[in-house]
Amino acid sequence: MSEPDESALNASSFTKFWVSRTLSSTSFQMLSVAIGWQMYDLTHDAYSLGLVGLAQFLPMLLLTLVVGQAADRFDRRLIVVLCQFLEAIITVLLLVGTLAGWLGRTEILVAAAVLGACRAFEGPSSSALLPMLVPKAQMQKAIAWTTSAGQTSQIVGPTLGGVLIAAGPVYAYVTAAAALLIGAVLTLGIRMARTVRIAAPVTLRSVFSGLVFVRRHPVILGTISLDLFAVLLGGATALLPIFAEDILHTGALGLGLMRTAPAVGALLMSLALAYFPLRRALGPILFGALAVFGLATMLFAVSTSIYLSLVALLLIGASDVISVVIRSSLVQLQTPDEMRGRVNAVNSLFIGTSNQLGEFESGTLAGWLGAVPAAFIGGVGTIAVAALWMVLFPSLRRLRSLDGEA
């Protein structure tokens, strides 16, 4: 009896990985829409929307060094499975709380915090798992497919979430829980081409080694920190429920469309980059994209038309994916296998900070000034940060290729 073809096993495992990641990310997007909508429906308070983002971010901040060590010392596949299973349990509890009528502001914040903790472990472990599934020569193709999974989930998740919430939050929670359980089963069936786990004892040096690695690579540090501060200031997604209900008057369906629009723009840009890869002048392209991001955020802030708002959100997503492609490629291609969990944990912290903490910043500023001024100021801040980073990171400004060539 012949042995199974290794390339076929790798293709099968990568397919399971891709589908599982898509289901998990789609579920998280659906849950974000459902939780945000329920929170605003219960409180009609911008501060509470901001607290949802903070509740998701704090576990990521507090657990960054722990999750990096876990991803490099334990089976990354099993970590992802356990996280997806626990996320399904929390989703079921949200479902029960909705049906029983005891789900309130505090319960939603606790659920958001637990989901944030699960994502803190799942994200770096899943990212670090990818190089174990494919040969190095196929890494760029695998990264492109993985990016498409994220964009697909960001398109399907919010739209499906908005449609299901219009029928009732219960339907959104049932669908998300089922998708998470299927994803966990698929992840459990993954077979890795190779494994890398460090056996050295945990020391203070090893705990902080991911941060040290990023600090010693100015191009990586500049790229991910630029994304952090620019998106943090320009992150208006937390305010979308306010724009949908109070400014554009579009309801839950409009909210779903607006949550989907940035991902549509990002997916279109991803496809464009697949046919026309970024090869030269990456630094100027990166800073130009951030300027577009800021201007589009300002346009969204002042728009009173759902159509113009959707165009602005499309531009936000398209410009943002450029930094995503550059950052992801640099991290995966320039990080050793045995450190990939810790470095991906740092990268996930930067991403989570720009998203969740950005939502908290936007919600708080909206509570002080109103949603429109908060979003507009955020766009101005993004452009200011891009200009500052051109001075602080000249090697990033002069970046020519994804191998770090200046």
mmCIF file of C-alpha atoms in Angstrom, residues 61-312:
data_model
loop_
_atom_site.group_PDB
_atom_site.id
_atom_site.type_symbol
_atom_site.label_atom_id
_atom_site.label_comp_id
_atom_site.label_asym_id
_atom_site.label_seq_id
_atom_site.Cartn_x
_atom_site.Cartn_y
_atom_site.Cartn_z
ATOM 1 C CA LEU A 61 -2.490 43.696 26.243
ATOM 2 C CA LEU A 62 -2.151 41.753 29.498
ATOM 3 C CA LEU A 63 -1.600 38.338 27.895
ATOM 4 C CA THR A 64 0.741 39.235 25.021
ATOM 5 C CA LEU A 65 3.909 37.844 26.583
ATOM 6 C CA VAL A 66 2.070 34.747 27.838
ATOM 7 C CA VAL A 67 0.451 33.832 24.517
ATOM 8 C CA GLY A 68 3.730 34.195 22.642
ATOM 9 C CA GLN A 69 5.427 31.742 24.988
ATOM 10 C CA ALA A 70 2.478 29.352 24.737
ATOM 11 C CA ALA A 71 2.503 29.407 20.932
ATOM 12 C CA ASP A 72 6.226 28.542 20.849
ATOM 13 C CA ARG A 73 6.134 25.895 23.606
ATOM 14 C CA PHE A 74 2.882 23.993 23.044
ATOM 15 C CA ASP A 75 0.938 22.521 20.135
ATOM 16 C CA ARG A 76 -0.287 25.579 18.232
ATOM 17 C CA ARG A 77 -3.041 23.527 16.633
ATOM 18 C CA LEU A 78 -4.541 22.500 19.993
ATOM 19 C CA ILE A 79 -4.352 26.074 21.299
ATOM 20 C CA VAL A 80 -6.465 27.226 18.343
ATOM 21 C CA VAL A 81 -8.973 24.383 18.913
ATOM 22 C CA LEU A 82 -9.393 25.199 22.615
ATOM 23 C CA CYS A 83 -9.866 28.904 21.860
ATOM 24 C CA GLN A 84 -12.524 28.248 19.216
ATOM 25 C CA PHE A 85 -14.373 25.867 21.537
ATOM 26 C CA LEU A 86 -14.369 28.383 24.409
ATOM 27 C CA GLU A 87 -15.555 31.151 22.061
ATOM 28 C CA ALA A 88 -18.467 28.894 21.081
ATOM 29 C CA ILE A 89 -19.359 28.434 24.764
ATOM 30 C CA ILE A 90 -19.371 32.211 25.369
ATOM 31 C CA THR A 91 -21.562 32.672 22.293
ATOM 32 C CA VAL A 92 -24.042 30.126 23.647
ATOM 33 C CA LEU A 93 -24.137 32.025 26.961
ATOM 34 C CA LEU A 94 -24.903 35.248 25.057
ATOM 35 C CA LEU A 95 -27.701 33.367 23.317
ATOM 36 C CA VAL A 96 -29.123 32.066 26.599
ATOM 37 C CA GLY A 97 -28.862 35.513 28.209
ATOM 38 C CA THR A 98 -30.749 37.077 25.311
ATOM 39 C CA LEU A 99 -33.521 34.474 25.446
ATOM 40 C CA ALA A 100 -33.802 34.606 29.249
ATOM 41 C CA GLY A 101 -33.680 38.400 29.378
ATOM 42 C CA TRP A 102 -30.777 38.734 31.819
ATOM 43 C CA LEU A 103 -28.184 39.935 29.297
ATOM 44 C CA GLY A 104 -27.213 43.490 30.241
ATOM 45 C CA ARG A 105 -24.352 45.950 29.973
ATOM 46 C CA THR A 106 -22.118 44.157 32.484
ATOM 47 C CA GLU A 107 -22.694 40.705 30.991
ATOM 48 C CA ILE A 108 -21.895 41.976 27.489
ATOM 49 C CA LEU A 109 -18.645 43.553 28.694
ATOM 50 C CA VAL A 110 -17.610 40.329 30.481
ATOM 51 C CA ALA A 111 -18.366 38.287 27.353
ATOM 52 C CA ALA A 112 -16.358 40.755 25.224
ATOM 53 C CA ALA A 113 -13.408 40.426 27.622
ATOM 54 C CA VAL A 114 -13.432 36.610 27.505
ATOM 55 C CA LEU A 115 -13.727 36.662 23.720
ATOM 56 C CA GLY A 116 -10.804 39.092 23.654
ATOM 57 C CA ALA A 117 -8.719 36.712 25.779
ATOM 58 C CA CYS A 118 -9.517 33.811 23.439
ATOM 59 C CA ARG A 119 -8.601 35.852 20.396
ATOM 60 C CA ALA A 120 -5.368 36.881 22.139
ATOM 61 C CA PHE A 121 -4.305 33.210 22.220
ATOM 62 C CA GLU A 122 -5.879 32.147 18.926
ATOM 63 C CA GLY A 123 -4.460 34.887 16.690
ATOM 64 C CA PRO A 124 -0.700 34.430 17.274
ATOM 65 C CA SER A 125 -1.017 30.635 17.459
ATOM 66 C CA SER A 126 -2.917 30.503 14.174
ATOM 67 C CA SER A 127 -0.468 32.859 12.439
ATOM 68 C CA ALA A 128 2.524 30.912 13.751
ATOM 69 C CA LEU A 129 0.869 27.647 12.654
ATOM 70 C CA LEU A 130 0.781 28.677 8.987
ATOM 71 C CA PRO A 131 4.523 28.158 8.259
ATOM 72 C CA MET A 132 4.214 24.649 9.717
ATOM 73 C CA LEU A 133 1.727 23.719 6.995
ATOM 74 C CA VAL A 134 3.467 24.841 3.816
ATOM 75 C CA PRO A 135 7.047 24.875 2.483
ATOM 76 C CA LYS A 136 8.900 28.177 2.585
ATOM 77 C CA ALA A 137 8.750 28.516 -1.201
ATOM 78 C CA GLN A 138 4.935 28.645 -0.975
ATOM 79 C CA MET A 139 4.766 31.096 1.933
ATOM 80 C CA GLN A 140 3.892 34.211 -0.074
ATOM 81 C CA LYS A 141 1.067 32.379 -1.824
ATOM 82 C CA ALA A 142 -0.153 31.031 1.521
ATOM 83 C CA ILE A 143 -0.080 34.535 3.038
ATOM 84 C CA ALA A 144 -2.141 35.838 0.120
ATOM 85 C CA TRP A 145 -4.746 33.117 0.618
ATOM 86 C CA THR A 146 -4.800 33.698 4.375
ATOM 87 C CA THR A 147 -5.310 37.419 3.821
ATOM 88 C CA SER A 148 -8.201 36.626 1.511
ATOM 89 C CA ALA A 149 -9.739 34.514 4.299
ATOM 90 C CA GLY A 150 -9.648 37.499 6.623
ATOM 91 C CA GLN A 151 -11.168 39.826 4.058
ATOM 92 C CA THR A 152 -13.841 37.285 3.133
ATOM 93 C CA SER A 153 -14.852 36.976 6.770
ATOM 94 C CA GLN A 154 -14.971 40.733 7.156
ATOM 95 C CA ILE A 155 -17.315 40.913 4.181
ATOM 96 C CA VAL A 156 -19.566 37.988 5.042
ATOM 97 C CA GLY A 157 -19.532 38.387 8.833
ATOM 98 C CA PRO A 158 -20.864 41.942 9.261
ATOM 99 C CA THR A 159 -23.400 41.611 6.438
ATOM 100 C CA LEU A 160 -24.687 38.285 7.716
ATOM 101 C CA GLY A 161 -24.618 39.647 11.246
ATOM 102 C CA GLY A 162 -26.678 42.692 10.242
ATOM 103 C CA VAL A 163 -29.240 40.557 8.403
ATOM 104 C CA LEU A 164 -29.540 38.085 11.292
ATOM 105 C CA ILE A 165 -29.776 40.844 13.918
ATOM 106 C CA ALA A 166 -32.626 42.389 11.939
ATOM 107 C CA ALA A 167 -34.441 39.081 12.498
ATOM 108 C CA GLY A 168 -33.198 38.865 16.088
ATOM 109 C CA PRO A 169 -29.809 38.637 17.877
ATOM 110 C CA VAL A 170 -30.574 35.002 18.727
ATOM 111 C CA TYR A 171 -30.068 33.976 15.089
ATOM 112 C CA ALA A 172 -26.665 35.682 14.966
ATOM 113 C CA TYR A 173 -25.500 33.864 18.113
ATOM 114 C CA VAL A 174 -26.712 30.448 16.907
ATOM 115 C CA THR A 175 -24.933 30.854 13.566
ATOM 116 C CA ALA A 176 -21.691 32.078 15.163
ATOM 117 C CA ALA A 177 -21.607 29.222 17.690
ATOM 118 C CA ALA A 178 -22.139 26.599 14.967
ATOM 119 C CA ALA A 179 -19.386 28.094 12.783
ATOM 120 C CA LEU A 180 -16.926 28.127 15.699
ATOM 121 C CA LEU A 181 -17.586 24.472 16.523
ATOM 122 C CA ILE A 182 -17.105 23.443 12.873
ATOM 123 C CA GLY A 183 -13.880 25.446 12.772
ATOM 124 C CA ALA A 184 -12.583 23.677 15.886
ATOM 125 C CA VAL A 185 -13.250 20.247 14.344
ATOM 126 C CA LEU A 186 -11.460 21.238 11.115
ATOM 127 C CA THR A 187 -8.452 22.583 13.014
ATOM 128 C CA LEU A 188 -8.224 19.347 14.979
ATOM 129 C CA GLY A 189 -7.871 17.475 11.673
ATOM 130 C CA ILE A 190 -4.867 19.490 10.483
ATOM 131 C CA ARG A 191 -1.637 17.555 9.909
ATOM 132 C CA MET A 192 1.529 19.653 10.050
ATOM 133 C CA ALA A 193 4.450 19.235 7.662
ATOM 134 C CA ARG A 194 6.876 20.005 10.503
ATOM 135 C CA THR A 195 6.820 21.153 14.096
ATOM 136 C CA VAL A 196 9.054 23.540 15.993
ATOM 137 C CA ARG A 197 8.868 23.893 19.747
ATOM 138 C CA ILE A 198 11.444 25.395 22.074
ATOM 139 C CA ALA A 199 12.469 23.284 25.065
ATOM 140 C CA ALA A 200 14.604 25.855 26.884
ATOM 141 C CA PRO A 201 13.278 27.038 30.248
ATOM 142 C CA VAL A 202 11.274 30.241 30.494
ATOM 143 C CA THR A 203 13.505 33.160 31.427
ATOM 144 C CA LEU A 204 13.039 36.906 31.599
ATOM 145 C CA ARG A 205 15.050 37.149 28.382
ATOM 146 C CA SER A 206 12.864 34.634 26.515
ATOM 147 C CA VAL A 207 9.669 36.311 27.733
ATOM 148 C CA PHE A 208 10.677 39.641 26.198
ATOM 149 C CA SER A 209 12.504 38.203 23.178
ATOM 150 C CA GLY A 210 9.623 38.940 20.792
ATOM 151 C CA LEU A 211 9.653 42.618 21.738
ATOM 152 C CA VAL A 212 13.452 42.688 21.448
ATOM 153 C CA PHE A 213 13.295 41.124 17.971
ATOM 154 C CA VAL A 214 10.822 43.732 16.730
ATOM 155 C CA ARG A 215 12.822 46.542 18.339
ATOM 156 C CA ARG A 216 16.003 45.426 16.559
ATOM 157 C CA HIS A 217 14.331 45.484 13.133
ATOM 158 C CA PRO A 218 13.468 49.170 12.491
ATOM 159 C CA VAL A 219 11.499 48.470 9.311
ATOM 160 C CA ILE A 220 9.219 45.984 11.112
ATOM 161 C CA LEU A 221 8.907 48.252 14.161
ATOM 162 C CA GLY A 222 8.154 51.275 12.004
ATOM 163 C CA THR A 223 5.572 49.458 9.896
ATOM 164 C CA ILE A 224 3.545 47.930 12.727
ATOM 165 C CA SER A 225 3.773 51.010 14.963
ATOM 166 C CA LEU A 226 2.675 53.228 12.066
ATOM 167 C CA ASP A 227 -0.328 50.974 11.535
ATOM 168 C CA LEU A 228 -1.015 51.042 15.278
ATOM 169 C CA PHE A 229 -1.164 54.811 15.728
ATOM 170 C CA ALA A 230 -2.643 55.674 12.351
ATOM 171 C CA VAL A 231 -5.527 53.207 12.598
ATOM 172 C CA LEU A 232 -5.969 53.932 16.319
ATOM 173 C CA LEU A 233 -6.647 57.573 15.611
ATOM 174 C CA GLY A 234 -8.643 56.891 12.452
ATOM 175 C CA GLY A 235 -10.663 53.954 13.779
ATOM 176 C CA ALA A 236 -14.282 55.053 13.407
ATOM 177 C CA THR A 237 -15.774 51.533 13.303
ATOM 178 C CA ALA A 238 -16.910 51.750 16.930
ATOM 179 C CA LEU A 239 -19.093 54.711 15.942
ATOM 180 C CA LEU A 240 -20.874 52.933 13.096
ATOM 181 C CA PRO A 241 -23.961 52.071 15.213
ATOM 182 C CA ILE A 242 -24.340 55.794 15.978
ATOM 183 C CA PHE A 243 -23.946 56.780 12.315
ATOM 184 C CA ALA A 244 -26.375 54.031 11.250
ATOM 185 C CA GLU A 245 -29.114 54.952 13.723
ATOM 186 C CA ASP A 246 -28.755 58.680 14.470
ATOM 187 C CA ILE A 247 -27.045 60.241 11.428
ATOM 188 C CA LEU A 248 -27.739 58.139 8.333
ATOM 189 C CA HIS A 249 -30.936 56.492 9.708
ATOM 190 C CA THR A 250 -30.299 53.125 8.028
ATOM 191 C CA GLY A 251 -30.925 50.688 10.905
ATOM 192 C CA ALA A 252 -29.284 47.298 11.452
ATOM 193 C CA LEU A 253 -29.035 46.464 7.750
ATOM 194 C CA GLY A 254 -27.202 49.722 7.042
ATOM 195 C CA LEU A 255 -24.882 48.980 9.949
ATOM 196 C CA GLY A 256 -24.037 45.608 8.423
ATOM 197 C CA LEU A 257 -23.335 47.216 5.033
ATOM 198 C CA MET A 258 -21.081 49.826 6.588
ATOM 199 C CA ARG A 259 -19.185 47.206 8.581
ATOM 200 C CA THR A 260 -18.750 45.242 5.346
ATOM 201 C CA ALA A 261 -17.635 48.106 3.085
ATOM 202 C CA PRO A 262 -14.029 48.417 4.382
ATOM 203 C CA ALA A 263 -13.501 44.678 3.867
ATOM 204 C CA VAL A 264 -14.852 44.889 0.318
ATOM 205 C CA GLY A 265 -12.350 47.634 -0.413
ATOM 206 C CA ALA A 266 -9.600 45.581 1.218
ATOM 207 C CA LEU A 267 -10.489 42.463 -0.774
ATOM 208 C CA LEU A 268 -10.479 44.387 -4.049
ATOM 209 C CA MET A 269 -7.084 45.839 -3.186
ATOM 210 C CA SER A 270 -5.814 42.372 -2.215
ATOM 211 C CA LEU A 271 -6.835 41.040 -5.624
ATOM 212 C CA ALA A 272 -5.149 44.000 -7.321
ATOM 213 C CA LEU A 273 -1.950 43.361 -5.363
ATOM 214 C CA ALA A 274 -2.094 39.675 -6.335
ATOM 215 C CA TYR A 275 -1.893 40.663 -10.011
ATOM 216 C CA PHE A 276 0.337 43.717 -9.495
ATOM 217 C CA PRO A 277 2.571 42.930 -6.483
ATOM 218 C CA LEU A 278 4.336 45.621 -4.506
ATOM 219 C CA ARG A 279 7.947 45.394 -5.727
ATOM 220 C CA ARG A 280 9.531 48.842 -5.494
ATOM 221 C CA ALA A 281 9.064 52.154 -3.647
ATOM 222 C CA LEU A 282 7.166 50.423 -0.838
ATOM 223 C CA GLY A 283 7.867 53.212 1.653
ATOM 224 C CA PRO A 284 6.289 56.022 -0.397
ATOM 225 C CA ILE A 285 3.386 53.723 -1.336
ATOM 226 C CA LEU A 286 2.801 52.929 2.349
ATOM 227 C CA PHE A 287 2.733 56.577 3.431
ATOM 228 C CA GLY A 288 0.571 57.533 0.469
ATOM 229 C CA ALA A 289 -1.930 54.845 1.447
ATOM 230 C CA LEU A 290 -2.068 56.222 5.006
ATOM 231 C CA ALA A 291 -2.828 59.694 3.630
ATOM 232 C CA VAL A 292 -5.725 58.234 1.625
ATOM 233 C CA PHE A 293 -6.899 56.418 4.774
ATOM 234 C CA GLY A 294 -6.999 59.680 6.726
ATOM 235 C CA LEU A 295 -8.751 61.646 3.978
ATOM 236 C CA ALA A 296 -11.345 58.896 3.513
ATOM 237 C CA THR A 297 -12.030 58.893 7.265
ATOM 238 C CA MET A 298 -12.619 62.647 7.158
ATOM 239 C CA LEU A 299 -14.972 62.183 4.187
ATOM 240 C CA PHE A 300 -16.946 59.530 6.075
ATOM 241 C CA ALA A 301 -17.249 61.828 9.085
ATOM 242 C CA VAL A 302 -18.924 64.660 7.167
ATOM 243 C CA SER A 303 -21.071 62.492 4.880
ATOM 244 C CA THR A 304 -24.841 62.534 5.282
ATOM 245 C CA SER A 305 -25.444 60.042 2.463
ATOM 246 C CA ILE A 306 -25.212 56.283 2.960
ATOM 247 C CA TYR A 307 -23.808 55.932 -0.575
ATOM 248 C CA LEU A 308 -21.011 58.451 -0.035
ATOM 249 C CA SER A 309 -20.303 56.891 3.358
ATOM 250 C CA LEU A 310 -19.944 53.453 1.764
ATOM 251 C CA VAL A 311 -17.513 54.865 -0.839
ATOM 252 C CA ALA A 312 -15.429 56.417 1.948
#
